[in-house]
Short mmCIF file of N, CA, C and O in Angstrom, two decimals:
data_model
loop_
_atom_site.label_atom_id
_atom_site.label_comp_id
_atom_site.label_asym_id
_atom_site.label_seq_id
_atom_site.Cartn_x
_atom_site.Cartn_y
_atom_site.Cartn_z
N GLN A 1 29.22 -30.18 -96.69
CA GLN A 1 27.97 -30.48 -96.00
C GLN A 1 27.22 -31.60 -96.73
O GLN A 1 27.35 -31.74 -97.95
N VAL A 2 26.52 -32.36 -95.96
CA VAL A 2 25.68 -33.44 -96.50
C VAL A 2 24.26 -33.23 -95.99
O VAL A 2 24.05 -32.97 -94.81
N GLN A 3 23.31 -33.32 -96.90
CA GLN A 3 21.90 -33.21 -96.52
C GLN A 3 21.23 -34.58 -96.66
O GLN A 3 21.45 -35.27 -97.65
N LEU A 4 20.45 -34.94 -95.67
CA LEU A 4 19.76 -36.22 -95.66
C LEU A 4 18.27 -35.98 -95.42
O LEU A 4 17.90 -35.27 -94.48
N VAL A 5 17.44 -36.59 -96.25
CA VAL A 5 16.00 -36.43 -96.12
C VAL A 5 15.35 -37.80 -96.12
O VAL A 5 15.47 -38.55 -97.10
N GLU A 6 14.66 -38.12 -95.03
CA GLU A 6 14.00 -39.42 -94.90
C GLU A 6 12.56 -39.35 -95.37
O GLU A 6 11.92 -38.28 -95.33
N SER A 7 12.04 -40.51 -95.76
CA SER A 7 10.63 -40.64 -96.09
C SER A 7 10.22 -42.09 -95.87
O SER A 7 11.08 -42.97 -95.74
N GLY A 8 8.91 -42.33 -95.85
CA GLY A 8 8.42 -43.70 -95.78
C GLY A 8 7.89 -44.15 -94.44
O GLY A 8 7.40 -45.28 -94.32
N GLY A 9 7.98 -43.32 -93.42
CA GLY A 9 7.43 -43.72 -92.13
C GLY A 9 5.91 -43.75 -92.17
O GLY A 9 5.28 -43.38 -93.15
N GLY A 10 5.33 -44.23 -91.09
CA GLY A 10 3.88 -44.29 -91.01
C GLY A 10 3.42 -45.16 -89.87
O GLY A 10 4.22 -45.53 -89.00
N SER A 11 2.14 -45.47 -89.87
CA SER A 11 1.53 -46.31 -88.84
C SER A 11 1.07 -47.62 -89.47
O SER A 11 0.37 -47.61 -90.48
N VAL A 12 1.46 -48.73 -88.85
CA VAL A 12 1.10 -50.04 -89.35
C VAL A 12 0.73 -50.93 -88.16
O VAL A 12 1.19 -50.70 -87.04
N PRO A 13 -0.05 -51.98 -88.41
CA PRO A 13 -0.33 -52.93 -87.33
C PRO A 13 0.86 -53.86 -87.13
O PRO A 13 1.73 -53.99 -88.01
N SER A 14 0.90 -54.49 -85.99
CA SER A 14 1.95 -55.47 -85.71
C SER A 14 1.98 -56.54 -86.80
O SER A 14 0.93 -57.01 -87.24
N GLY A 15 3.19 -56.85 -87.26
CA GLY A 15 3.35 -57.81 -88.34
C GLY A 15 3.43 -57.17 -89.72
O GLY A 15 3.75 -57.84 -90.70
N GLY A 16 3.17 -55.88 -89.78
CA GLY A 16 3.21 -55.17 -91.04
C GLY A 16 4.62 -54.82 -91.50
O GLY A 16 5.60 -55.14 -90.82
N SER A 17 4.70 -54.15 -92.63
CA SER A 17 5.99 -53.78 -93.23
C SER A 17 5.99 -52.31 -93.63
O SER A 17 4.94 -51.74 -93.94
N LEU A 18 7.18 -51.74 -93.59
CA LEU A 18 7.41 -50.39 -94.09
C LEU A 18 8.77 -50.36 -94.75
O LEU A 18 9.67 -51.12 -94.37
N ARG A 19 8.93 -49.45 -95.71
CA ARG A 19 10.23 -49.23 -96.33
C ARG A 19 10.59 -47.77 -96.19
O ARG A 19 9.91 -46.90 -96.73
N LEU A 20 11.64 -47.52 -95.46
CA LEU A 20 12.14 -46.16 -95.30
C LEU A 20 13.16 -45.86 -96.40
O LEU A 20 13.94 -46.73 -96.79
N SER A 21 13.15 -44.62 -96.86
CA SER A 21 14.12 -44.16 -97.84
C SER A 21 14.82 -42.92 -97.31
O SER A 21 14.24 -42.15 -96.54
N CYS A 22 16.05 -42.73 -97.76
CA CYS A 22 16.82 -41.55 -97.36
C CYS A 22 17.58 -41.06 -98.57
O CYS A 22 18.40 -41.79 -99.14
N SER A 23 17.32 -39.83 -98.95
CA SER A 23 18.01 -39.23 -100.08
C SER A 23 19.16 -38.38 -99.58
O SER A 23 18.96 -37.49 -98.74
N ALA A 24 20.36 -38.64 -100.09
CA ALA A 24 21.54 -37.91 -99.67
C ALA A 24 21.99 -36.96 -100.77
O ALA A 24 21.99 -37.33 -101.95
N SER A 25 22.37 -35.75 -100.39
CA SER A 25 22.87 -34.78 -101.36
C SER A 25 23.98 -33.97 -100.71
O SER A 25 24.20 -34.00 -99.50
N GLY A 26 24.71 -33.23 -101.55
CA GLY A 26 25.83 -32.45 -101.05
C GLY A 26 27.14 -33.18 -101.30
O GLY A 26 27.29 -33.85 -102.32
N PHE A 27 28.07 -33.10 -100.36
CA PHE A 27 29.39 -33.72 -100.52
C PHE A 27 29.34 -35.19 -100.12
O PHE A 27 29.96 -35.61 -99.14
N THR A 28 28.61 -35.97 -100.90
CA THR A 28 28.40 -37.38 -100.54
C THR A 28 29.59 -38.26 -100.87
O THR A 28 29.68 -39.38 -100.37
N ASP A 29 30.54 -37.79 -101.68
CA ASP A 29 31.69 -38.62 -102.06
C ASP A 29 32.54 -38.99 -100.85
O ASP A 29 33.24 -39.99 -100.88
N ASN A 30 32.50 -38.18 -99.82
CA ASN A 30 33.34 -38.44 -98.65
C ASN A 30 32.68 -39.33 -97.60
O ASN A 30 33.30 -39.66 -96.59
N ILE A 31 31.44 -39.72 -97.86
CA ILE A 31 30.75 -40.58 -96.89
C ILE A 31 31.36 -41.97 -96.90
O ILE A 31 31.55 -42.56 -97.97
N TYR A 32 31.70 -42.50 -95.72
CA TYR A 32 32.24 -43.84 -95.65
C TYR A 32 31.18 -44.86 -95.21
O TYR A 32 31.19 -46.00 -95.65
N TYR A 33 30.29 -44.44 -94.33
CA TYR A 33 29.26 -45.36 -93.90
C TYR A 33 27.95 -44.59 -93.68
O TYR A 33 27.95 -43.39 -93.39
N MET A 34 26.85 -45.29 -93.86
CA MET A 34 25.52 -44.73 -93.62
C MET A 34 24.71 -45.71 -92.80
O MET A 34 25.02 -46.91 -92.75
N GLY A 35 23.70 -45.21 -92.17
CA GLY A 35 22.90 -46.10 -91.36
C GLY A 35 21.61 -45.47 -90.88
O GLY A 35 21.28 -44.34 -91.25
N TRP A 36 20.92 -46.23 -90.10
CA TRP A 36 19.67 -45.80 -89.48
C TRP A 36 19.79 -45.98 -87.97
O TRP A 36 20.25 -47.02 -87.49
N PHE A 37 19.38 -44.97 -87.25
CA PHE A 37 19.23 -45.14 -85.82
C PHE A 37 17.82 -44.71 -85.44
O PHE A 37 17.15 -44.02 -86.21
N ARG A 38 17.36 -45.13 -84.30
CA ARG A 38 16.03 -44.77 -83.86
C ARG A 38 16.06 -44.31 -82.41
O ARG A 38 16.97 -44.63 -81.65
N GLN A 39 15.07 -43.55 -82.07
CA GLN A 39 14.95 -43.06 -80.70
C GLN A 39 13.50 -42.94 -80.33
O GLN A 39 12.72 -42.26 -81.02
N ALA A 40 13.13 -43.62 -79.27
CA ALA A 40 11.78 -43.54 -78.73
C ALA A 40 11.79 -42.58 -77.54
O ALA A 40 12.84 -42.39 -76.92
N PRO A 41 10.66 -41.98 -77.23
CA PRO A 41 10.61 -41.04 -76.11
C PRO A 41 11.13 -41.66 -74.81
O PRO A 41 10.73 -42.76 -74.44
N GLY A 42 12.06 -40.97 -74.17
CA GLY A 42 12.60 -41.44 -72.89
C GLY A 42 13.63 -42.54 -73.01
O GLY A 42 14.09 -43.06 -71.99
N LYS A 43 14.00 -42.88 -74.25
CA LYS A 43 14.97 -43.96 -74.43
C LYS A 43 16.22 -43.45 -75.13
O LYS A 43 16.21 -42.41 -75.78
N GLU A 44 17.30 -44.22 -74.98
CA GLU A 44 18.55 -43.88 -75.63
C GLU A 44 18.45 -44.12 -77.14
O GLU A 44 17.65 -44.94 -77.60
N ARG A 45 19.28 -43.41 -77.87
CA ARG A 45 19.39 -43.65 -79.30
C ARG A 45 19.93 -45.06 -79.53
O ARG A 45 20.87 -45.48 -78.84
N GLU A 46 19.35 -45.76 -80.50
CA GLU A 46 19.76 -47.13 -80.81
C GLU A 46 20.18 -47.23 -82.27
O GLU A 46 19.40 -46.87 -83.16
N GLY A 47 21.37 -47.72 -82.51
CA GLY A 47 21.80 -47.98 -83.87
C GLY A 47 21.09 -49.20 -84.41
O GLY A 47 21.28 -50.29 -83.89
N VAL A 48 20.29 -49.04 -85.44
CA VAL A 48 19.47 -50.12 -85.98
C VAL A 48 20.23 -50.91 -87.03
O VAL A 48 20.30 -52.13 -86.99
N ALA A 49 20.79 -50.22 -88.01
CA ALA A 49 21.52 -50.88 -89.10
C ALA A 49 22.50 -49.90 -89.71
O ALA A 49 22.23 -48.70 -89.79
N THR A 50 23.63 -50.42 -90.13
CA THR A 50 24.68 -49.60 -90.75
C THR A 50 25.25 -50.36 -91.93
O THR A 50 25.34 -51.58 -91.91
N ILE A 51 25.64 -49.63 -92.96
CA ILE A 51 26.29 -50.23 -94.12
C ILE A 51 27.51 -49.38 -94.46
O ILE A 51 27.45 -48.15 -94.44
N ASP A 52 28.63 -50.05 -94.73
CA ASP A 52 29.85 -49.28 -95.03
C ASP A 52 30.12 -49.26 -96.53
O ASP A 52 29.35 -49.77 -97.33
N ASN A 53 31.24 -48.64 -96.89
CA ASN A 53 31.60 -48.46 -98.30
C ASN A 53 31.76 -49.78 -99.05
O ASN A 53 31.62 -49.81 -100.27
N ASP A 54 32.09 -50.84 -98.34
CA ASP A 54 32.25 -52.14 -98.97
C ASP A 54 30.94 -52.89 -99.12
O ASP A 54 30.92 -53.99 -99.66
N GLY A 55 29.87 -52.30 -98.60
CA GLY A 55 28.57 -52.97 -98.64
C GLY A 55 28.33 -53.90 -97.48
O GLY A 55 27.31 -54.61 -97.46
N THR A 56 29.23 -53.90 -96.52
CA THR A 56 29.04 -54.74 -95.34
C THR A 56 28.02 -54.11 -94.41
O THR A 56 28.10 -52.92 -94.10
N ALA A 57 27.06 -54.90 -93.98
CA ALA A 57 25.98 -54.40 -93.13
C ALA A 57 26.08 -54.95 -91.72
O ALA A 57 26.61 -56.04 -91.49
N SER A 58 25.56 -54.18 -90.80
CA SER A 58 25.49 -54.59 -89.40
C SER A 58 24.09 -54.27 -88.89
O SER A 58 23.54 -53.22 -89.21
N TYR A 59 23.54 -55.18 -88.08
CA TYR A 59 22.19 -55.00 -87.56
C TYR A 59 22.16 -55.18 -86.05
O TYR A 59 22.88 -56.01 -85.50
N ALA A 60 21.28 -54.44 -85.42
CA ALA A 60 21.03 -54.67 -84.00
C ALA A 60 20.37 -56.03 -83.85
O ALA A 60 19.59 -56.45 -84.73
N ASP A 61 20.64 -56.72 -82.75
CA ASP A 61 20.04 -58.03 -82.52
C ASP A 61 18.51 -57.96 -82.55
O ASP A 61 17.85 -58.89 -82.98
N SER A 62 17.98 -56.84 -82.11
CA SER A 62 16.53 -56.70 -82.01
C SER A 62 15.83 -56.66 -83.37
O SER A 62 14.61 -56.86 -83.45
N VAL A 63 16.59 -56.40 -84.45
CA VAL A 63 15.97 -56.30 -85.78
C VAL A 63 16.52 -57.32 -86.76
O VAL A 63 16.03 -57.41 -87.90
N LYS A 64 17.53 -58.05 -86.36
CA LYS A 64 18.18 -59.00 -87.25
C LYS A 64 17.16 -60.02 -87.77
O LYS A 64 16.38 -60.57 -87.01
N GLY A 65 17.17 -60.23 -89.09
CA GLY A 65 16.24 -61.16 -89.70
C GLY A 65 14.94 -60.51 -90.11
O GLY A 65 14.13 -61.13 -90.83
N ARG A 66 14.69 -59.29 -89.64
CA ARG A 66 13.45 -58.59 -89.98
C ARG A 66 13.70 -57.34 -90.82
O ARG A 66 12.87 -56.98 -91.65
N PHE A 67 14.81 -56.68 -90.59
CA PHE A 67 15.14 -55.44 -91.30
C PHE A 67 16.29 -55.69 -92.27
O PHE A 67 17.19 -56.49 -92.00
N THR A 68 16.27 -54.96 -93.38
CA THR A 68 17.36 -55.04 -94.36
C THR A 68 17.74 -53.64 -94.80
O THR A 68 16.89 -52.86 -95.24
N ILE A 69 19.02 -53.33 -94.69
CA ILE A 69 19.54 -52.04 -95.14
C ILE A 69 20.16 -52.22 -96.52
O ILE A 69 20.80 -53.23 -96.80
N SER A 70 19.97 -51.23 -97.38
CA SER A 70 20.55 -51.31 -98.72
C SER A 70 20.73 -49.90 -99.28
O SER A 70 20.20 -48.93 -98.73
N GLN A 71 21.48 -49.82 -100.37
CA GLN A 71 21.71 -48.56 -101.06
C GLN A 71 21.51 -48.75 -102.55
O GLN A 71 21.67 -49.86 -103.07
N ASP A 72 21.19 -47.67 -103.25
CA ASP A 72 21.15 -47.76 -104.70
C ASP A 72 22.58 -47.75 -105.23
O ASP A 72 23.53 -47.52 -104.49
N ALA A 73 22.73 -48.02 -106.53
CA ALA A 73 24.06 -48.18 -107.11
C ALA A 73 24.90 -46.91 -106.98
O ALA A 73 26.12 -46.98 -106.81
N ALA A 74 24.28 -45.77 -107.04
CA ALA A 74 25.01 -44.51 -106.93
C ALA A 74 25.30 -44.13 -105.49
O ALA A 74 25.99 -43.14 -105.22
N ARG A 75 24.75 -44.92 -104.54
CA ARG A 75 24.93 -44.68 -103.10
C ARG A 75 24.39 -43.31 -102.68
O ARG A 75 24.87 -42.71 -101.73
N ASN A 76 23.38 -42.83 -103.41
CA ASN A 76 22.74 -41.57 -103.02
C ASN A 76 21.44 -41.78 -102.28
O ASN A 76 20.87 -40.82 -101.74
N THR A 77 20.94 -43.00 -102.31
CA THR A 77 19.70 -43.30 -101.61
C THR A 77 19.91 -44.52 -100.72
O THR A 77 20.42 -45.54 -101.18
N LEU A 78 19.52 -44.38 -99.49
CA LEU A 78 19.64 -45.45 -98.50
C LEU A 78 18.24 -45.94 -98.18
O LEU A 78 17.30 -45.14 -98.09
N TYR A 79 18.10 -47.25 -98.00
CA TYR A 79 16.80 -47.83 -97.70
C TYR A 79 16.87 -48.65 -96.41
O TYR A 79 17.92 -49.15 -96.03
N LEU A 80 15.72 -48.79 -95.80
CA LEU A 80 15.57 -49.73 -94.70
C LEU A 80 14.24 -50.43 -94.88
O LEU A 80 13.18 -49.82 -94.71
N GLN A 81 14.30 -51.69 -95.30
CA GLN A 81 13.10 -52.50 -95.43
C GLN A 81 12.82 -53.13 -94.07
O GLN A 81 13.65 -53.85 -93.53
N MET A 82 11.64 -52.87 -93.55
CA MET A 82 11.28 -53.35 -92.21
C MET A 82 10.08 -54.28 -92.33
O MET A 82 9.00 -53.85 -92.75
N ASN A 83 10.28 -55.53 -92.00
CA ASN A 83 9.22 -56.53 -92.05
C ASN A 83 8.92 -57.04 -90.64
O ASN A 83 9.71 -56.86 -89.72
N SER A 84 7.79 -57.69 -90.51
CA SER A 84 7.38 -58.27 -89.21
C SER A 84 7.53 -57.27 -88.09
O SER A 84 8.10 -57.56 -87.02
N LEU A 85 7.02 -56.09 -88.31
CA LEU A 85 7.18 -55.01 -87.33
C LEU A 85 6.46 -55.33 -86.02
O LEU A 85 5.41 -55.98 -86.02
N LYS A 86 7.06 -54.87 -84.94
CA LYS A 86 6.53 -55.10 -83.60
C LYS A 86 6.27 -53.75 -82.92
O LYS A 86 6.90 -52.75 -83.28
N PRO A 87 5.38 -53.72 -81.94
CA PRO A 87 5.14 -52.44 -81.23
C PRO A 87 6.42 -51.83 -80.67
O PRO A 87 6.54 -50.60 -80.63
N GLU A 88 7.38 -52.66 -80.26
CA GLU A 88 8.62 -52.12 -79.70
C GLU A 88 9.51 -51.47 -80.76
O GLU A 88 10.54 -50.87 -80.42
N ASP A 89 9.16 -51.59 -82.03
CA ASP A 89 9.89 -50.89 -83.09
C ASP A 89 9.42 -49.44 -83.23
O ASP A 89 10.01 -48.66 -83.98
N THR A 90 8.38 -49.07 -82.51
CA THR A 90 7.85 -47.71 -82.58
C THR A 90 8.90 -46.71 -82.10
O THR A 90 9.44 -46.83 -81.00
N ALA A 91 9.21 -45.75 -82.96
CA ALA A 91 10.24 -44.75 -82.65
C ALA A 91 10.34 -43.77 -83.81
O ALA A 91 9.75 -43.97 -84.87
N MET A 92 11.11 -42.72 -83.60
CA MET A 92 11.52 -41.85 -84.69
C MET A 92 12.77 -42.47 -85.30
O MET A 92 13.72 -42.79 -84.58
N TYR A 93 12.76 -42.64 -86.61
CA TYR A 93 13.89 -43.24 -87.30
C TYR A 93 14.65 -42.16 -88.07
O TYR A 93 14.05 -41.37 -88.81
N TYR A 94 15.96 -42.19 -87.91
CA TYR A 94 16.82 -41.19 -88.53
C TYR A 94 17.82 -41.86 -89.46
O TYR A 94 18.42 -42.88 -89.12
N CYS A 95 18.01 -41.24 -90.59
CA CYS A 95 19.07 -41.63 -91.52
C CYS A 95 20.31 -40.84 -91.14
O CYS A 95 20.20 -39.66 -90.74
N ALA A 96 21.48 -41.44 -91.25
CA ALA A 96 22.70 -40.76 -90.83
C ALA A 96 23.87 -41.18 -91.69
O ALA A 96 23.86 -42.26 -92.29
N ALA A 97 24.87 -40.32 -91.72
CA ALA A 97 26.07 -40.57 -92.52
C ALA A 97 27.31 -40.26 -91.71
O ALA A 97 27.33 -39.32 -90.91
N GLY A 98 28.35 -41.05 -91.94
CA GLY A 98 29.59 -40.85 -91.22
C GLY A 98 30.76 -40.62 -92.16
O GLY A 98 30.88 -41.29 -93.19
N LEU A 99 31.61 -39.68 -91.77
CA LEU A 99 32.84 -39.38 -92.51
C LEU A 99 34.00 -39.47 -91.52
O LEU A 99 34.54 -38.47 -91.08
N PRO A 100 34.38 -40.69 -91.16
CA PRO A 100 35.37 -40.85 -90.10
C PRO A 100 36.78 -40.55 -90.58
O PRO A 100 37.08 -40.60 -91.77
N SER A 101 37.65 -40.27 -89.62
CA SER A 101 39.06 -40.07 -89.94
C SER A 101 39.81 -41.39 -89.91
O SER A 101 40.91 -41.50 -90.46
N GLU A 102 39.23 -42.40 -89.26
CA GLU A 102 39.80 -43.74 -89.25
C GLU A 102 38.69 -44.73 -89.59
O GLU A 102 37.54 -44.48 -89.30
N TYR A 103 39.10 -45.83 -90.19
CA TYR A 103 38.09 -46.75 -90.70
C TYR A 103 38.02 -48.03 -89.87
O TYR A 103 39.02 -48.72 -89.69
N TYR A 104 36.80 -48.31 -89.42
CA TYR A 104 36.55 -49.51 -88.65
C TYR A 104 35.40 -50.28 -89.29
O TYR A 104 34.97 -49.96 -90.38
N SER A 105 34.90 -51.30 -88.59
CA SER A 105 33.87 -52.17 -89.16
C SER A 105 32.49 -51.53 -89.07
O SER A 105 32.26 -50.59 -88.29
N ALA A 106 31.56 -52.08 -89.83
CA ALA A 106 30.18 -51.61 -89.77
C ALA A 106 29.60 -51.83 -88.37
O ALA A 106 28.83 -51.01 -87.87
N ASP A 107 29.98 -52.94 -87.73
CA ASP A 107 29.54 -53.20 -86.35
C ASP A 107 30.00 -52.08 -85.43
O ASP A 107 29.26 -51.60 -84.56
N TYR A 108 31.22 -51.64 -85.60
CA TYR A 108 31.77 -50.57 -84.76
C TYR A 108 30.93 -49.31 -84.88
O TYR A 108 30.55 -48.70 -83.88
N TYR A 109 30.63 -48.93 -86.10
CA TYR A 109 29.90 -47.68 -86.31
C TYR A 109 28.45 -47.79 -85.86
O TYR A 109 27.87 -46.84 -85.32
N ARG A 110 27.82 -48.98 -86.07
CA ARG A 110 26.42 -49.12 -85.70
C ARG A 110 26.24 -48.97 -84.18
O ARG A 110 25.26 -48.40 -83.73
N THR A 111 27.22 -49.45 -83.44
CA THR A 111 27.09 -49.39 -81.97
C THR A 111 27.47 -48.03 -81.41
O THR A 111 27.48 -47.84 -80.20
N ARG A 112 27.78 -47.10 -82.29
CA ARG A 112 28.13 -45.74 -81.86
C ARG A 112 27.26 -44.72 -82.60
O ARG A 112 27.78 -43.88 -83.36
N PRO A 113 25.96 -44.76 -82.39
CA PRO A 113 25.03 -43.92 -83.16
C PRO A 113 25.17 -42.43 -82.87
O PRO A 113 24.61 -41.61 -83.60
N TYR A 114 25.91 -42.05 -81.83
CA TYR A 114 26.12 -40.63 -81.55
C TYR A 114 27.32 -40.08 -82.30
O TYR A 114 27.58 -38.87 -82.23
N GLU A 115 28.01 -40.93 -83.07
CA GLU A 115 29.21 -40.48 -83.76
C GLU A 115 28.98 -40.19 -85.24
O GLU A 115 29.93 -39.85 -85.95
N TYR A 116 27.76 -40.32 -85.71
CA TYR A 116 27.50 -39.93 -87.09
C TYR A 116 27.78 -38.43 -87.25
O TYR A 116 27.49 -37.64 -86.36
N ASN A 117 28.27 -38.03 -88.42
CA ASN A 117 28.54 -36.63 -88.68
C ASN A 117 27.28 -35.87 -89.11
O ASN A 117 27.17 -34.67 -88.87
N TYR A 118 26.38 -36.57 -89.79
CA TYR A 118 25.16 -35.93 -90.29
C TYR A 118 23.96 -36.85 -90.05
O TYR A 118 24.09 -38.07 -90.09
N SER A 119 22.83 -36.26 -89.82
CA SER A 119 21.59 -37.02 -89.72
C SER A 119 20.44 -36.18 -90.26
O SER A 119 20.53 -34.94 -90.34
N GLY A 120 19.36 -36.86 -90.63
CA GLY A 120 18.19 -36.17 -91.15
C GLY A 120 17.24 -35.74 -90.05
O GLY A 120 17.57 -35.83 -88.87
N GLN A 121 16.07 -35.30 -90.45
CA GLN A 121 15.09 -34.81 -89.48
C GLN A 121 14.28 -35.93 -88.85
O GLN A 121 13.61 -35.72 -87.84
N GLY A 122 14.34 -37.10 -89.45
CA GLY A 122 13.64 -38.24 -88.88
C GLY A 122 12.29 -38.48 -89.50
O GLY A 122 11.66 -37.57 -90.05
N THR A 123 11.85 -39.73 -89.42
CA THR A 123 10.51 -40.11 -89.88
C THR A 123 9.92 -41.05 -88.82
O THR A 123 10.59 -41.96 -88.34
N GLN A 124 8.68 -40.80 -88.47
CA GLN A 124 8.05 -41.54 -87.38
C GLN A 124 7.53 -42.89 -87.86
O GLN A 124 6.86 -42.98 -88.90
N VAL A 125 7.82 -43.93 -87.09
CA VAL A 125 7.27 -45.26 -87.33
C VAL A 125 6.48 -45.65 -86.09
O VAL A 125 7.02 -45.63 -84.97
N THR A 126 5.22 -45.98 -86.30
CA THR A 126 4.36 -46.38 -85.20
C THR A 126 3.74 -47.74 -85.52
O THR A 126 3.14 -47.91 -86.58
N VAL A 127 3.94 -48.69 -84.62
CA VAL A 127 3.42 -50.04 -84.81
C VAL A 127 2.41 -50.32 -83.70
O VAL A 127 2.76 -50.28 -82.52
N SER A 128 1.20 -50.60 -84.09
CA SER A 128 0.14 -50.86 -83.10
C SER A 128 -0.02 -52.36 -82.86
O SER A 128 0.19 -53.17 -83.75
N SER A 129 -0.38 -52.69 -81.63
CA SER A 129 -0.53 -54.11 -81.27
C SER A 129 -1.91 -54.63 -81.60
O SER A 129 -2.82 -53.87 -81.92
#
């Protein structure tokens, strides 16, 4: 089992910044990729950013150039630095981890946010105009 706990959400004005953190515990050695997905009320889950074991990152077009995903050296903490936030970024953000049986690219996993094996409880991000 893997446990994921997010923190760092909040309310900011348009153009502001937030840094989300995710602490991973449990059987983390088997994790191949981690990422963030978000879901707004009435909308589909969207893969925001993913990073794989090689450190390769993938971003949704809607956040490219504004968000940065990273991990600490021990790969137990995942971050999402969010700059130039927009009202359309408002959503619940979830940290997630994947333990796939086959290995593909970070782009592959980011576009399949329903295939993560574990996810946290989420942290709310609200951006006001």
